[in-house]
Amino acid sequence: MKSYKKELHIHTKTRRALVNITPQVRASLTESGIREGLCLVNAMHITASVFINDDESGLHRDFERWLEKLAPEKPHDQYDHNGYEDNADAHLKRTVMGREVVVAITNGKLDFGTWEQIFYGEFDGMRDKRVLVKIIGE
Ligand code: ZN
């Protein structure tokens, strides 16, 4: 069995952002040379997510509005976590949107359903963040 690991580096200009990282994951898969197996992609931070959904701007605005209803950023003092930090909402948003995805690799390709794309969800950005890509197989 072969094993491959890569870290993607992400730095968003805004506190919250959704980034389509499918091209970088696909490039990692090509680099790995693995044709059959599994590809894990996870956020290395507890205020960011990796999830799979549609690359459609209306849906992305819907995610933002929905997450702000569930865990509004402000007022910061509504959260017990926000003593020295102001990112309690980001921890909650990350938990709802998930830590990682696993995609099957078939015949050297990410075996997606129709419209599936991999996203990095940033909820406390404007700093250096990492995403782990781990691929195993043969
Ligand atoms: Zn925190």
mmCIF file of C-alpha atoms and ligand atoms in Angstrom:
data_model
loop_
_atom_site.group_PDB
_atom_site.id
_atom_site.type_symbol
_atom_site.label_atom_id
_atom_site.label_comp_id
_atom_site.label_asym_id
_atom_site.label_seq_id
_atom_site.Cartn_x
_atom_site.Cartn_y
_atom_site.Cartn_z
ATOM 1 C CA MET A 1 0.000 0.000 0.000
ATOM 2 C CA LYS A 2 1.206 3.489 -0.834
ATOM 3 C CA SER A 3 0.749 6.459 1.442
ATOM 4 C CA TYR A 4 0.967 10.150 0.559
ATOM 5 C CA LYS A 5 0.655 13.284 2.660
ATOM 6 C CA LYS A 6 0.481 16.936 1.737
ATOM 7 C CA GLU A 7 -0.387 20.153 3.555
ATOM 8 C CA LEU A 8 -2.268 22.923 1.799
ATOM 9 C CA HIS A 9 -1.737 26.471 3.068
ATOM 10 C CA ILE A 10 -4.631 28.874 3.201
ATOM 11 C CA HIS A 11 -4.799 32.516 4.278
ATOM 12 C CA THR A 12 -8.116 34.243 3.677
ATOM 13 C CA LYS A 13 -8.474 38.039 3.508
ATOM 14 C CA THR A 14 -11.749 37.936 5.415
ATOM 15 C CA ARG A 15 -12.848 36.425 8.746
ATOM 16 C CA ARG A 16 -15.198 34.027 6.962
ATOM 17 C CA ALA A 17 -14.722 32.507 3.511
ATOM 18 C CA LEU A 18 -15.486 29.383 1.535
ATOM 19 C CA VAL A 19 -12.625 28.224 -0.700
ATOM 20 C CA ASN A 20 -12.993 25.512 -3.348
ATOM 21 C CA ILE A 21 -9.883 23.368 -2.781
ATOM 22 C CA THR A 22 -10.839 20.638 -5.276
ATOM 23 C CA PRO A 23 -8.064 21.649 -7.753
ATOM 24 C CA GLN A 24 -5.377 21.377 -5.035
ATOM 25 C CA VAL A 25 -6.711 18.008 -3.836
ATOM 26 C CA ARG A 26 -6.818 16.750 -7.430
ATOM 27 C CA ALA A 27 -3.219 17.913 -7.952
ATOM 28 C CA SER A 28 -2.199 16.072 -4.762
ATOM 29 C CA LEU A 29 -3.833 12.898 -6.052
ATOM 30 C CA THR A 30 -1.957 13.181 -9.360
ATOM 31 C CA GLU A 31 1.302 13.740 -7.463
ATOM 32 C CA SER A 32 0.637 10.685 -5.246
ATOM 33 C CA GLY A 33 0.364 8.350 -8.232
ATOM 34 C CA ILE A 34 -2.325 6.402 -6.341
ATOM 35 C CA ARG A 35 -5.052 4.922 -8.609
ATOM 36 C CA GLU A 36 -7.304 3.064 -6.146
ATOM 37 C CA GLY A 37 -7.829 4.019 -2.510
ATOM 38 C CA LEU A 38 -9.112 6.713 -0.189
ATOM 39 C CA CYS A 39 -8.372 10.411 0.126
ATOM 40 C CA LEU A 40 -8.860 12.139 3.478
ATOM 41 C CA VAL A 41 -8.953 15.935 3.604
ATOM 42 C CA ASN A 42 -9.206 17.678 6.972
ATOM 43 C CA ALA A 43 -8.844 21.127 8.461
ATOM 44 C CA MET A 44 -5.933 21.344 10.923
ATOM 45 C CA HIS A 45 -7.726 24.018 12.969
ATOM 46 C CA ILE A 46 -10.723 24.022 15.279
ATOM 47 C CA THR A 47 -12.205 27.153 13.721
ATOM 48 C CA ALA A 48 -12.229 25.885 10.107
ATOM 49 C CA SER A 49 -14.028 23.110 8.227
ATOM 50 C CA VAL A 50 -13.623 20.878 5.243
ATOM 51 C CA PHE A 51 -16.872 19.784 3.630
ATOM 52 C CA ILE A 52 -18.340 18.710 0.302
ATOM 53 C CA ASN A 53 -21.088 20.595 -1.469
ATOM 54 C CA ASP A 54 -22.041 22.550 -4.578
ATOM 55 C CA ASP A 55 -19.898 25.392 -5.949
ATOM 56 C CA GLU A 56 -22.861 27.740 -6.316
ATOM 57 C CA SER A 57 -22.637 31.328 -5.050
ATOM 58 C CA GLY A 58 -26.286 31.527 -3.930
ATOM 59 C CA LEU A 59 -25.813 28.433 -1.786
ATOM 60 C CA HIS A 60 -22.643 29.919 -0.308
ATOM 61 C CA ARG A 61 -24.562 33.045 0.747
ATOM 62 C CA ASP A 62 -27.216 30.730 2.224
ATOM 63 C CA PHE A 63 -24.552 28.933 4.273
ATOM 64 C CA GLU A 64 -23.313 32.295 5.599
ATOM 65 C CA ARG A 65 -26.823 33.445 6.589
ATOM 66 C CA TRP A 66 -27.741 30.062 8.098
ATOM 67 C CA LEU A 67 -24.536 29.822 10.143
ATOM 68 C CA GLU A 68 -24.953 33.410 11.357
ATOM 69 C CA LYS A 69 -28.452 32.514 12.581
ATOM 70 C CA LEU A 70 -27.159 29.428 14.403
ATOM 71 C CA ALA A 71 -24.058 31.066 15.896
ATOM 72 C CA PRO A 72 -23.947 34.826 15.285
ATOM 73 C CA GLU A 73 -20.460 36.330 15.513
ATOM 74 C CA LYS A 74 -21.687 39.359 17.495
ATOM 75 C CA PRO A 75 -22.143 40.391 20.193
ATOM 76 C CA HIS A 76 -18.886 38.726 21.198
ATOM 77 C CA ASP A 77 -19.793 38.795 24.902
ATOM 78 C CA GLN A 78 -22.737 36.420 24.406
ATOM 79 C CA TYR A 79 -20.261 33.498 24.527
ATOM 80 C CA ASP A 80 -18.448 32.100 27.583
ATOM 81 C CA HIS A 81 -15.459 31.189 25.361
ATOM 82 C CA ASN A 82 -14.860 34.831 24.434
ATOM 83 C CA GLY A 83 -12.671 35.928 27.321
ATOM 84 C CA TYR A 84 -9.315 36.472 25.625
ATOM 85 C CA GLU A 85 -10.615 35.466 22.201
ATOM 86 C CA ASP A 86 -13.556 36.514 20.047
ATOM 87 C CA ASN A 87 -13.957 33.344 18.023
ATOM 88 C CA ALA A 88 -16.537 31.238 19.885
ATOM 89 C CA ASP A 89 -18.869 31.520 16.879
ATOM 90 C CA ALA A 90 -16.099 30.114 14.653
ATOM 91 C CA HIS A 91 -15.712 27.019 16.870
ATOM 92 C CA LEU A 92 -19.477 26.420 16.700
ATOM 93 C CA LYS A 93 -19.672 26.977 12.927
ATOM 94 C CA ARG A 94 -16.768 24.581 12.393
ATOM 95 C CA THR A 95 -18.513 21.891 14.407
ATOM 96 C CA VAL A 96 -21.694 22.194 12.350
ATOM 97 C CA MET A 97 -19.853 22.175 9.007
ATOM 98 C CA GLY A 98 -17.516 19.319 9.922
ATOM 99 C CA ARG A 99 -13.817 18.618 10.242
ATOM 100 C CA GLU A 100 -13.038 16.360 7.284
ATOM 101 C CA VAL A 101 -14.150 14.512 4.185
ATOM 102 C CA VAL A 102 -13.142 11.174 2.715
ATOM 103 C CA VAL A 103 -13.395 10.664 -1.038
ATOM 104 C CA ALA A 104 -12.997 7.344 -2.836
ATOM 105 C CA ILE A 105 -10.296 7.183 -5.488
ATOM 106 C CA THR A 106 -11.277 5.143 -8.516
ATOM 107 C CA ASN A 107 -9.132 4.763 -11.594
ATOM 108 C CA GLY A 108 -6.880 7.638 -10.507
ATOM 109 C CA LYS A 109 -9.746 10.098 -10.016
ATOM 110 C CA LEU A 110 -11.719 11.562 -7.098
ATOM 111 C CA ASP A 111 -14.938 9.540 -7.293
ATOM 112 C CA PHE A 112 -17.458 12.369 -6.782
ATOM 113 C CA GLY A 113 -21.208 12.472 -7.084
ATOM 114 C CA THR A 114 -22.605 14.997 -9.540
ATOM 115 C CA TRP A 115 -21.758 18.590 -8.473
ATOM 116 C CA GLU A 116 -19.662 17.496 -5.499
ATOM 117 C CA GLN A 117 -16.721 19.790 -4.758
ATOM 118 C CA ILE A 118 -14.441 20.004 -1.720
ATOM 119 C CA PHE A 119 -14.521 23.249 0.266
ATOM 120 C CA TYR A 120 -12.423 24.758 2.989
ATOM 121 C CA GLY A 121 -14.720 26.732 5.288
ATOM 122 C CA GLU A 122 -12.903 29.497 7.149
ATOM 123 C CA PHE A 123 -14.662 30.981 10.184
ATOM 124 C CA ASP A 124 -11.782 32.816 11.879
ATOM 125 C CA GLY A 125 -9.495 33.812 9.045
ATOM 126 C CA MET A 126 -6.931 36.463 8.123
ATOM 127 C CA ARG A 127 -4.147 34.193 9.403
ATOM 128 C CA ASP A 128 -2.135 31.209 8.141
ATOM 129 C CA LYS A 129 -4.120 27.972 8.216
ATOM 130 C CA ARG A 130 -3.427 24.419 7.059
ATOM 131 C CA VAL A 131 -5.367 21.589 5.458
ATOM 132 C CA LEU A 132 -4.106 18.003 5.520
ATOM 133 C CA VAL A 133 -4.475 15.754 2.498
ATOM 134 C CA LYS A 134 -3.739 12.092 3.201
ATOM 135 C CA ILE A 135 -4.078 9.511 0.462
ATOM 136 C CA ILE A 136 -3.707 5.773 0.895
ATOM 137 C CA GLY A 137 -4.064 3.014 -1.664
ATOM 138 C CA GLU A 138 -2.200 1.580 -4.584
HETATM 139 ZN ZN ZN B 1 -11.199 30.018 20.477
#
